[in-house]
XYZ file of C-alpha atoms in Angstrom:
168
model
C 0.000 0.000 0.000
C 1.261 3.453 -0.865
C 2.030 5.931 1.901
C -0.243 8.987 2.139
C -3.028 7.192 0.298
C -6.539 8.127 1.475
C -9.074 5.307 1.752
C -12.863 5.543 2.030
C -14.294 4.605 5.412
C -15.682 1.228 4.295
C -12.487 0.141 2.555
C -10.391 1.170 5.537
C -12.755 -0.762 7.822
C -12.405 -3.887 5.684
C -8.614 -3.672 5.555
C -8.128 -2.834 9.213
C -10.766 -5.161 10.625
C -12.324 -2.301 12.619
C -16.036 -1.669 12.494
C -17.317 1.440 10.767
C -18.839 2.649 14.032
C -15.437 2.435 15.750
C -13.891 4.445 12.927
C -16.658 7.045 13.215
C -15.986 7.341 16.965
C -12.267 7.791 16.262
C -13.082 10.476 13.692
C -15.448 12.200 16.129
C -12.813 12.179 18.887
C -10.111 13.229 16.387
C -7.851 10.275 17.241
C -7.370 9.240 13.617
C -6.097 11.269 10.657
C -9.014 11.898 8.290
C -10.354 14.330 5.746
C -13.728 14.870 4.148
C -14.175 14.993 0.382
C -17.537 15.291 -1.354
C -19.310 14.438 1.890
C -17.314 11.235 2.463
C -14.741 10.522 5.134
C -11.314 9.446 3.926
C -8.702 7.970 6.263
C -4.959 7.992 5.642
C -3.649 4.489 4.873
C -0.603 5.114 7.132
C -3.007 4.757 10.063
C -3.857 1.242 8.865
C -0.664 -0.389 10.100
C -0.802 1.462 13.417
C -4.450 0.729 14.200
C -5.115 -2.696 12.675
C -6.936 -4.825 15.223
C -7.774 -7.828 13.112
C -11.541 -8.035 13.256
C -14.826 -6.770 14.538
C -15.402 -7.023 18.261
C -18.781 -6.811 19.909
C -17.278 -4.302 22.349
C -16.840 -1.892 19.422
C -20.531 -1.000 19.628
C -21.792 1.483 22.208
C -24.950 3.488 22.707
C -23.131 6.534 21.281
C -23.159 4.989 17.798
C -26.583 6.383 17.014
C -26.984 7.879 13.596
C -29.393 7.860 10.723
C -26.819 6.786 8.165
C -25.177 4.089 10.301
C -27.857 1.492 9.603
C -27.676 2.283 5.909
C -23.869 1.873 5.933
C -24.007 -1.528 7.626
C -26.747 -2.778 5.304
C -24.814 -1.564 2.263
C -21.657 -3.284 3.550
C -23.573 -6.520 4.003
C -25.029 -6.328 0.501
C -21.688 -5.473 -1.098
C -20.060 -8.397 0.715
C -22.847 -10.694 -0.492
C -22.492 -9.439 -4.086
C -18.781 -10.082 -4.135
C -19.499 -13.814 -3.977
C -18.205 -16.534 -1.697
C -14.934 -15.942 0.120
C -11.777 -16.905 -1.704
C -9.987 -20.021 -0.499
C -6.684 -18.796 0.920
C -5.878 -21.927 2.928
C -4.536 -23.848 -0.052
C -7.005 -26.648 0.692
C -9.570 -27.133 -2.041
C -13.099 -28.414 -1.601
C -13.346 -27.664 2.132
C -15.369 -24.977 3.934
C -13.038 -24.286 6.848
C -13.871 -20.548 6.901
C -17.651 -20.995 7.022
C -18.258 -21.170 10.817
C -16.348 -17.953 11.467
C -18.211 -16.304 8.588
C -21.510 -17.415 10.078
C -20.512 -15.952 13.428
C -19.512 -12.678 11.765
C -22.821 -12.546 9.893
C -24.726 -13.270 13.110
C -22.838 -10.489 14.884
C -23.585 -8.157 11.988
C -27.275 -9.138 12.070
C -27.369 -8.480 15.820
C -25.729 -5.087 15.319
C -28.234 -4.233 12.570
C -31.107 -5.241 14.872
C -29.687 -3.048 17.649
C -29.278 -0.171 15.193
C -32.850 -0.627 13.960
C -34.123 -0.721 17.540
C -32.174 2.423 18.421
C -33.457 4.179 15.301
C -37.001 3.101 16.128
C -36.653 4.459 19.676
C -35.263 7.740 18.343
C -38.122 8.041 15.867
C -40.627 7.334 18.647
C -39.106 10.081 20.818
C -39.108 12.521 17.906
C -42.744 11.691 17.182
C -43.753 12.282 20.801
C -41.885 15.605 20.829
C -43.593 16.671 17.610
C -46.997 15.616 18.986
C -46.411 17.725 22.095
C -45.392 20.681 19.948
C -48.459 20.304 17.717
C -50.795 20.167 20.732
C -49.098 23.271 22.182
C -49.533 25.111 18.897
C -53.168 23.983 18.715
C -53.789 25.448 22.187
C -52.172 28.720 21.118
C -54.295 28.757 17.978
C -57.466 28.274 20.040
C -56.410 31.100 22.357
C -55.712 33.409 19.415
C -59.053 32.494 17.808
C -60.828 33.335 21.073
C -58.980 36.670 21.332
C -59.780 37.413 17.702
C -63.491 36.762 18.335
C -63.406 39.111 21.355
C -61.707 41.812 19.281
C -64.314 41.440 16.543
C -67.045 41.852 19.147
C -65.347 45.001 20.542
C -65.029 46.470 17.053
C -68.723 45.794 16.462
C -69.646 47.508 19.766
C -67.531 50.569 18.934
C -69.047 50.766 15.466
C -72.542 50.687 16.990
C -71.600 53.511 19.419
C -70.250 55.589 16.554
C -73.394 54.989 14.521
C -75.585 56.146 17.457
C -73.597 59.383 17.838
C -73.827 60.217 14.195
């Protein structure tokens, strides 16, 4: 790999074995060298050798990893991995599926993470909906109050007009 090469977040995650959420936390805390181009994070490949951990760990996920695009990223990663076909046999042994159990475990972990992300997103949406409902009911009360005040003002205008008509 060339020095000073900038990799997209997903490619860096695949090469380093770190989860995308861990990389996002590192970017947020400014502990990894990154730049943003066309709305995408790029990470310097020099960081790859320093930070390679060798795989996804369930401890990489925390409650702070909430984000609207995080679920989309993980789903897209899963689909791109599925489109790339079965894993290449690097063991030199042909006809055996020695890598399958670990792949199944990784997919199960990814499915669990996606479920957690979906649950978190659902909870966030529920909270947002309740906040919007409260705001709408508050605005409705204000509207009723203003309508009542408007009716009173119309009545006062009518009374003053009647007084003026009697004087004239």
